[in-house]
Coordinates of C-alpha atoms and ligand atoms in Angstrom, one line a residue:
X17 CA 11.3 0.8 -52.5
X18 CA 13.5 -0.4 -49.9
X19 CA 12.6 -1.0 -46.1
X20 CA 14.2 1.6 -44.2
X21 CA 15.1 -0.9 -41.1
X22 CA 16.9 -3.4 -43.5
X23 CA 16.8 -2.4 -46.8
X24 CA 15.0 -5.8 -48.2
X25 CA 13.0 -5.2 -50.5
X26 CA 9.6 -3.2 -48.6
X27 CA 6.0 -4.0 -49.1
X28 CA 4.2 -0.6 -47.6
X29 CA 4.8 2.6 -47.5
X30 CA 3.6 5.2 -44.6
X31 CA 3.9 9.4 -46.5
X32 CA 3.7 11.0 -43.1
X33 CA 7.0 9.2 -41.9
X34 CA 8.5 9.1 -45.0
X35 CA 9.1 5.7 -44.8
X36 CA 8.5 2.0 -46.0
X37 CA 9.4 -1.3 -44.7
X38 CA 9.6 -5.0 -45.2
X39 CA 6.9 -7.5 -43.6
X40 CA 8.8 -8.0 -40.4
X41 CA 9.7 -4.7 -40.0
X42 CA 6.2 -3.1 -40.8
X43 CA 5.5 -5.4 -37.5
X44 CA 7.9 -4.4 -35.4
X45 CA 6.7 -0.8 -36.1
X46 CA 3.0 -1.0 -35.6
X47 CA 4.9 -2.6 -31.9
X48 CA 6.9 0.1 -31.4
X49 CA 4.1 2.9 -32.3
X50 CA 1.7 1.1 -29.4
X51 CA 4.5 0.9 -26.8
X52 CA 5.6 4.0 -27.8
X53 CA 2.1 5.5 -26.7
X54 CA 1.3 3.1 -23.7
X55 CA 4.7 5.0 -22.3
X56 CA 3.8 8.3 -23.4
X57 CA 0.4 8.8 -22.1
X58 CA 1.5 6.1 -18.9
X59 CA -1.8 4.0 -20.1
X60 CA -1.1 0.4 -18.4
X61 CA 1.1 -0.2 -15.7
X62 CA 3.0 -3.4 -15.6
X63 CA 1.2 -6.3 -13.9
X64 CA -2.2 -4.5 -14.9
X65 CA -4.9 -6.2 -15.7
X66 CA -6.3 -4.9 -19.5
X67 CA -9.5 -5.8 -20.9
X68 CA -9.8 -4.5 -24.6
X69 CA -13.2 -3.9 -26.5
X70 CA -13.2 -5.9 -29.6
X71 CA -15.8 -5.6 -32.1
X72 CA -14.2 -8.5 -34.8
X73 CA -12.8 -5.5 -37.1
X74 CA -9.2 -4.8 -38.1
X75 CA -8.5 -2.2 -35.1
X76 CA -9.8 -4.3 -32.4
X77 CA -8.5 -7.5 -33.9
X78 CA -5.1 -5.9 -34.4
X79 CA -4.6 -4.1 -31.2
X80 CA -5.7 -7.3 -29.3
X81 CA -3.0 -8.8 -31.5
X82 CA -0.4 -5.9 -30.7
X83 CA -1.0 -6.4 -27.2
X84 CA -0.4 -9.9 -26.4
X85 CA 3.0 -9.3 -28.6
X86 CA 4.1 -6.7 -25.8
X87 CA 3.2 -9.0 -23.3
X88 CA 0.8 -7.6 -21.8
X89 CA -2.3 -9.7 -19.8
X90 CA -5.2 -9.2 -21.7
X91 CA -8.6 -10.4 -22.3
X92 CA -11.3 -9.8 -24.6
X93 CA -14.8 -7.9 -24.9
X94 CA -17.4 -8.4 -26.8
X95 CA -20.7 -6.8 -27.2
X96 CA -23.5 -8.2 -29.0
X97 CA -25.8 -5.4 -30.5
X98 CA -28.6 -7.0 -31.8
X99 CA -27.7 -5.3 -35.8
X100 CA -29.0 -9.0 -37.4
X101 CA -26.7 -10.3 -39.3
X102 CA -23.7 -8.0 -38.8
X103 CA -23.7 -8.6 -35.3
X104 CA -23.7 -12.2 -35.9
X105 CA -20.6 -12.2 -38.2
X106 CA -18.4 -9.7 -36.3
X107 CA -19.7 -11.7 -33.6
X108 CA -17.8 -14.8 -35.1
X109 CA -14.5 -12.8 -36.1
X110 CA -14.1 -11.9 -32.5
X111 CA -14.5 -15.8 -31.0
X112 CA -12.7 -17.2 -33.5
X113 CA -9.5 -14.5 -33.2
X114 CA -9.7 -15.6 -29.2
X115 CA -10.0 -19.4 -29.4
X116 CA -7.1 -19.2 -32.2
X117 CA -4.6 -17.9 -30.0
X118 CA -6.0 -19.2 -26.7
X119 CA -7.4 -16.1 -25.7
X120 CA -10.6 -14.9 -23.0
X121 CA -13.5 -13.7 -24.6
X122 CA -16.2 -12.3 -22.6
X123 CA -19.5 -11.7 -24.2
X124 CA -22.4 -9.7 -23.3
X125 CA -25.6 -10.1 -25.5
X126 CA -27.7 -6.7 -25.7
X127 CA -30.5 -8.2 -26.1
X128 CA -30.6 -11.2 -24.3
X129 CA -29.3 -9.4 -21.2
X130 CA -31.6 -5.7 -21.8
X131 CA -34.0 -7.2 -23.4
X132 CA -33.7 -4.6 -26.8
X133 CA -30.9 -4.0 -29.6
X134 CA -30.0 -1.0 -31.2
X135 CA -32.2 -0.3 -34.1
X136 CA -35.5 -0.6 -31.4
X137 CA -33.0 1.5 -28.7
X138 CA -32.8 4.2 -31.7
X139 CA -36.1 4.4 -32.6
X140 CA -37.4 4.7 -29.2
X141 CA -35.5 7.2 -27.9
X142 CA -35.1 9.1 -31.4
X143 CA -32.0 8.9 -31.2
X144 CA -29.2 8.6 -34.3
X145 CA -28.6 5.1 -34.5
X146 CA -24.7 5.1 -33.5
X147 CA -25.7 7.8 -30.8
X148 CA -27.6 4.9 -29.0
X149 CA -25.5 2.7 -30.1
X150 CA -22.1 4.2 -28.3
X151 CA -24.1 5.1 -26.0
X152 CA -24.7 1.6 -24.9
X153 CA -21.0 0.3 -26.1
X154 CA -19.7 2.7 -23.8
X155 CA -22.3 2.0 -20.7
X156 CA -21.4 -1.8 -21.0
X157 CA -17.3 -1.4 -21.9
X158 CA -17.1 0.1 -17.9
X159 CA -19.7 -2.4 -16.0
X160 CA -17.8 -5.2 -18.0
X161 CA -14.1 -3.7 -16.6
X162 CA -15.3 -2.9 -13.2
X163 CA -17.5 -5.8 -12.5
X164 CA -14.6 -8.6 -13.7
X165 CA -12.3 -6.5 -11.7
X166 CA -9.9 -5.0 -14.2
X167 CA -7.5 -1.9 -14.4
X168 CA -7.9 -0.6 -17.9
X169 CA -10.4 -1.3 -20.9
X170 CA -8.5 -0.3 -23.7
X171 CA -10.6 0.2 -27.5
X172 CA -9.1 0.2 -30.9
X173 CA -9.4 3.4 -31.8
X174 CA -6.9 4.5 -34.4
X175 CA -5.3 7.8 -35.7
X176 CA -7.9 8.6 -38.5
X177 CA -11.2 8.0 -35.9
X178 CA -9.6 10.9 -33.4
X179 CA -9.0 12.7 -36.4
X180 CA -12.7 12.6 -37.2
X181 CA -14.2 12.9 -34.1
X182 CA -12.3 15.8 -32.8
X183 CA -12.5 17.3 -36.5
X184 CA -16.4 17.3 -35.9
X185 CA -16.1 18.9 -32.3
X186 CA -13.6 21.5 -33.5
X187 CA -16.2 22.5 -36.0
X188 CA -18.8 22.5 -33.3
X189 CA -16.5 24.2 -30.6
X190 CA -18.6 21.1 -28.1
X191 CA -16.3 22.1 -25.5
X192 CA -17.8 19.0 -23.0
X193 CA -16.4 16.4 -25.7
X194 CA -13.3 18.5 -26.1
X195 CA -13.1 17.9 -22.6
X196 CA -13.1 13.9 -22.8
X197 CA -11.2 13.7 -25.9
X198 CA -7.8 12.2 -24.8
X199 CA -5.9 9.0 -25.3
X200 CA -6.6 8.0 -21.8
X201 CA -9.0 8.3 -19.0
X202 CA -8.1 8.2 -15.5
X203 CA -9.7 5.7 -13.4
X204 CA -12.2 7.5 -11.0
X205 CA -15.1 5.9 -8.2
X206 CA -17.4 4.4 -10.7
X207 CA -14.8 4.6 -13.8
X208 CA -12.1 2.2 -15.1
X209 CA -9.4 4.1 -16.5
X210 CA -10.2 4.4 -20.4
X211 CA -7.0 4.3 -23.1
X212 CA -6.5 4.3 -26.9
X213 CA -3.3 2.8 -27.5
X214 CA -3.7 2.7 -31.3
X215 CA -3.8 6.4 -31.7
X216 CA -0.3 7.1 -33.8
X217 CA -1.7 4.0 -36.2
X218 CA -3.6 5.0 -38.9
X219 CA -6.8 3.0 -40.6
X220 CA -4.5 1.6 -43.4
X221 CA -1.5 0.4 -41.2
X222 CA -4.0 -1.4 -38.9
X223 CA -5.9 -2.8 -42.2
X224 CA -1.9 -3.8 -43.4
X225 CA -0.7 -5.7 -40.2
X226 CA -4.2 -7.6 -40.0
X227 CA -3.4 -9.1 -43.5
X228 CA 0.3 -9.3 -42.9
X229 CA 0.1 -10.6 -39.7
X230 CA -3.4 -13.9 -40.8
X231 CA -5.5 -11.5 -38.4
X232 CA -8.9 -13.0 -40.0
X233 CA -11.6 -9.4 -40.1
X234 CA -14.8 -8.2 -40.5
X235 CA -14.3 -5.7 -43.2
X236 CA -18.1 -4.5 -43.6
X237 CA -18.8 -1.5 -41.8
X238 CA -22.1 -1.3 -39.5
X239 CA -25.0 -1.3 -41.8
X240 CA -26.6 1.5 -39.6
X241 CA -23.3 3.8 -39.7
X242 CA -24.4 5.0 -43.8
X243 CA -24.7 8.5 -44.0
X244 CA -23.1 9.2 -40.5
X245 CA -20.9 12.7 -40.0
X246 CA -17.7 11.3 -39.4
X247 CA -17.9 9.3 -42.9
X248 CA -18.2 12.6 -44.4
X249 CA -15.5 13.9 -42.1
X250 CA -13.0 11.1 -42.8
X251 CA -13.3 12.2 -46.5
X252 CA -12.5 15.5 -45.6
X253 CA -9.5 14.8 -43.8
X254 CA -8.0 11.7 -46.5
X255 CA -8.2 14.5 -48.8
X256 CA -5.9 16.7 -46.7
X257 CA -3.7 14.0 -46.0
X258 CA -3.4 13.2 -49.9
X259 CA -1.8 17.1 -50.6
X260 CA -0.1 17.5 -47.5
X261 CA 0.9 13.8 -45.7
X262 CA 1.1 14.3 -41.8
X263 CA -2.1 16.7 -41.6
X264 CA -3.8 14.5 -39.0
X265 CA -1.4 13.1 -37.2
X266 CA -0.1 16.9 -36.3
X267 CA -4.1 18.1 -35.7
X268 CA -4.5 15.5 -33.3
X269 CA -1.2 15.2 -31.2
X270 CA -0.5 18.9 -31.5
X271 CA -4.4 19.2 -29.9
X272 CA -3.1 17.0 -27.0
X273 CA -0.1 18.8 -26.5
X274 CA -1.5 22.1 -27.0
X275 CA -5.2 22.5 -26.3
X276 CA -6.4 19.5 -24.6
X277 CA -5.6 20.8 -20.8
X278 CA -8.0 24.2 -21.8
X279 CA -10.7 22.1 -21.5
X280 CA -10.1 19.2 -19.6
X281 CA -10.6 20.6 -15.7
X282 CA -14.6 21.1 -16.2
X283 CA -14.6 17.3 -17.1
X284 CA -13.1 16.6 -14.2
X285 CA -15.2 19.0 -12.0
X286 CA -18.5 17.1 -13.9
X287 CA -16.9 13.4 -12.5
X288 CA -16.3 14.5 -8.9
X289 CA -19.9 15.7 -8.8
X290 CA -21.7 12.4 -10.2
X291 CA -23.6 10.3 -7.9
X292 CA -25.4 6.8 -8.4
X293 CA -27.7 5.7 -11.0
X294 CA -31.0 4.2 -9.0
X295 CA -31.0 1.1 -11.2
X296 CA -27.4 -0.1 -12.3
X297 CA -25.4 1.8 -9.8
X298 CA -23.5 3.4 -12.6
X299 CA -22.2 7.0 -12.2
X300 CA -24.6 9.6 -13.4
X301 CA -25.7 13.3 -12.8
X302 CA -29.2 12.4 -12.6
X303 CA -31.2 9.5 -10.9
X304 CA -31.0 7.0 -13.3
X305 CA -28.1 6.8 -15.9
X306 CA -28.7 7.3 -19.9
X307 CA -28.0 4.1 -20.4
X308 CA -31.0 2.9 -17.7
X309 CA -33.0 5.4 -19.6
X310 CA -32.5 4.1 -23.5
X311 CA -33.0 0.8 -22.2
X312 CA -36.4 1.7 -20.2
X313 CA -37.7 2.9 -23.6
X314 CA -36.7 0.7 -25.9
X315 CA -38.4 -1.8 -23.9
X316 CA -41.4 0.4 -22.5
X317 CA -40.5 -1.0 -19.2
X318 CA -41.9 1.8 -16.8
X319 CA -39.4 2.9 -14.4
X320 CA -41.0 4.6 -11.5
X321 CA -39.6 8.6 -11.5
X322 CA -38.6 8.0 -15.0
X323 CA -36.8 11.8 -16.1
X324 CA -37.5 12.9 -19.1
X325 CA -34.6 14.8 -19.8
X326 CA -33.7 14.1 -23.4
X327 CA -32.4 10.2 -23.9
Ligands
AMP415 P1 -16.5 2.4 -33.2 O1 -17.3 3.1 -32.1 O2 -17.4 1.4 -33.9 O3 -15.7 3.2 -34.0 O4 -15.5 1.5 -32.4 C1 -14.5 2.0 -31.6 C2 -13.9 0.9 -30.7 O5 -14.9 0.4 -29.8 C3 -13.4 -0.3 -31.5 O6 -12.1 -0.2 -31.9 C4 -13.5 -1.4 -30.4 O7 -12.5 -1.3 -29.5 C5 -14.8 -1.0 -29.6 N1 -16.0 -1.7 -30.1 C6 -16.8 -1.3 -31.1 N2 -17.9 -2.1 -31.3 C7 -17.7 -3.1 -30.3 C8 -18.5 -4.2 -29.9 N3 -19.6 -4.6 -30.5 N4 -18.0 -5.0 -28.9 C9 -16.9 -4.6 -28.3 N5 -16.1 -3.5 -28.6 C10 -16.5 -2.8 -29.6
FES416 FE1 -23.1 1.0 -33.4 FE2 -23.2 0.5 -35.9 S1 -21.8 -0.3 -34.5 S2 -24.6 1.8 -34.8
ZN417 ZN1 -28.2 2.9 -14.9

């Protein structure tokens, strides 16, 4: 097997591109996927300020990485989750990536700043742990970017998660998520503008340049993700891609090229009509944001007009 950039000897092989490459070559294409689809979707501008979400595993670690090899200026997020001992090591993977390569980390501490962590925010509200759980990730990722003033908060989402996800809304037709699903975000009063940068990558390229590049990860999944749909979906789809390499690449870009726009505009209806949550200030249909609401449960804190609408 032969790279097919210099024709020294390769060490990986990608089936959907037909292709394998050499070390250094395998580098320079992870670079040139990510810039590729910053320029496509017209994610960052240059002399934007990017914060990216890191959770200390290989897609985070990596795109981090990818990132800073582009040039671009960007700092780190962490958020602590309060899931013992896993938080604590991906925790670690995170700090030490940023103080390796002279990197800003910011942290923010569920518990210590909310007062609860995710397996008490489940149980309150009755919710699926990684419902409350993103939930929270995604509450905090857009305080964190607005309040420290940046343009973009980029997360490592890779080809084989938007396969999943959009796998399991397709089944359900949930038009509202079919609405959101898209490699970026615009910014909007309340919102910094959202992007995915590692979308053309799949799981095993970003697991590949981690190793090939000394990118130290946590491999362990989150203990409370067992038994969650899009493992099952995942499955699924690798078994698709086994027979007929390409499958989720072409489900995924051909739903952005061809679909995506049927149900974006009630999205962006939804945004224009959101007002201020009573206790954060974060954008929300109702009084007080989901996020307000978890967090008044989890900890029994009684919020005055409290809804009960379902969080
Ligand atoms: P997940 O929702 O766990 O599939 O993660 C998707 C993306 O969210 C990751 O690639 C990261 O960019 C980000 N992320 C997940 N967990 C954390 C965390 N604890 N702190 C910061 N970012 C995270
Ligand atoms: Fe959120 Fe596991 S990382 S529930
Ligand atoms: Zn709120």
């Amino acid at each position: 097997m032969k790279c097919r950039r210099c024709r020294e000897p390769a060490v990986i092989d990608i089936r959907r591109h037909n292709a394998a490459f050499c070390q250094e070559c395998f580098q320079h294409h992870c670079r040139e996927q990510v810039r590729r689809t910053i320029s496509d979707f017209d994610m960052i501008q240059p002399g934007e300020r990017v914060l990216v979400a890191v959770s200390g595993g290989k897609d985070s670690l990596g795109l981090w990485h990818l990132l800073r090899a582009l040039d671009y200026d960007v700092d780190g997020l962490y958020v602590g989750l309060g899931i013992g001992e896993y938080s604590d090591t991906s925790g670690a993977y995170a700090r030490d990536f940023a103080q390796m390569h002279g990197l800003k980390l910011i942290e923010v501490d569920v518990p210590a700043e909310y007062g609860f962590d995710v397996p008490d925010g489940s149980r309150a509200a009755k919710r699926a742990p990684c419902s409350a759980c993103g939930l929270s990730k995604r509450h905090i990722f857009n305080e964190s970017a607005m309040t420290h003033g940046y343009d973009v908060l980029a997360t490592g989402h890779n080809l084989d998660d938007e396969a999943a996800v959009l796998f399991g809304n397709v089944l359900r037709w949930d038009t509202a998520y079919l609405g959101r699903q898209h490699p970026v975000l615009p910014e909007a009063p309340g919102f910094a503008r959202k992007v995915k940068p590692l979308v053309r990558l799949g799981e095993r390229e970003l697991a590949a340049y981690c190793v090939l590049t000394g990118i130290d990860y946590i491999v362990e999944e989150c203990p409370m993700a067992v038994g969650n749909k899009h493992i099952g979906y995942k499955e699924v789809l690798n078994a698709l891609e086994e027979r007929s390499p390409g499958s989720k690449a072409s489900f995924v870009h051909g739903f952005w090229d061809h679909a995506y726009e049927r149900f974006a505009g009630d999205v962006a209806q939804e945004r224009a009509e959101l007002g201020a949550c009573r206790a954060c200030g974060a954008p929300t249909p109702g009084d007080l944001c989901a996020f307000c609401r978890l967090r008044a449960r989890a900890t029994g804190t009684p919020l005055p007009m409290l809804q009960d609408d379902g969080a």
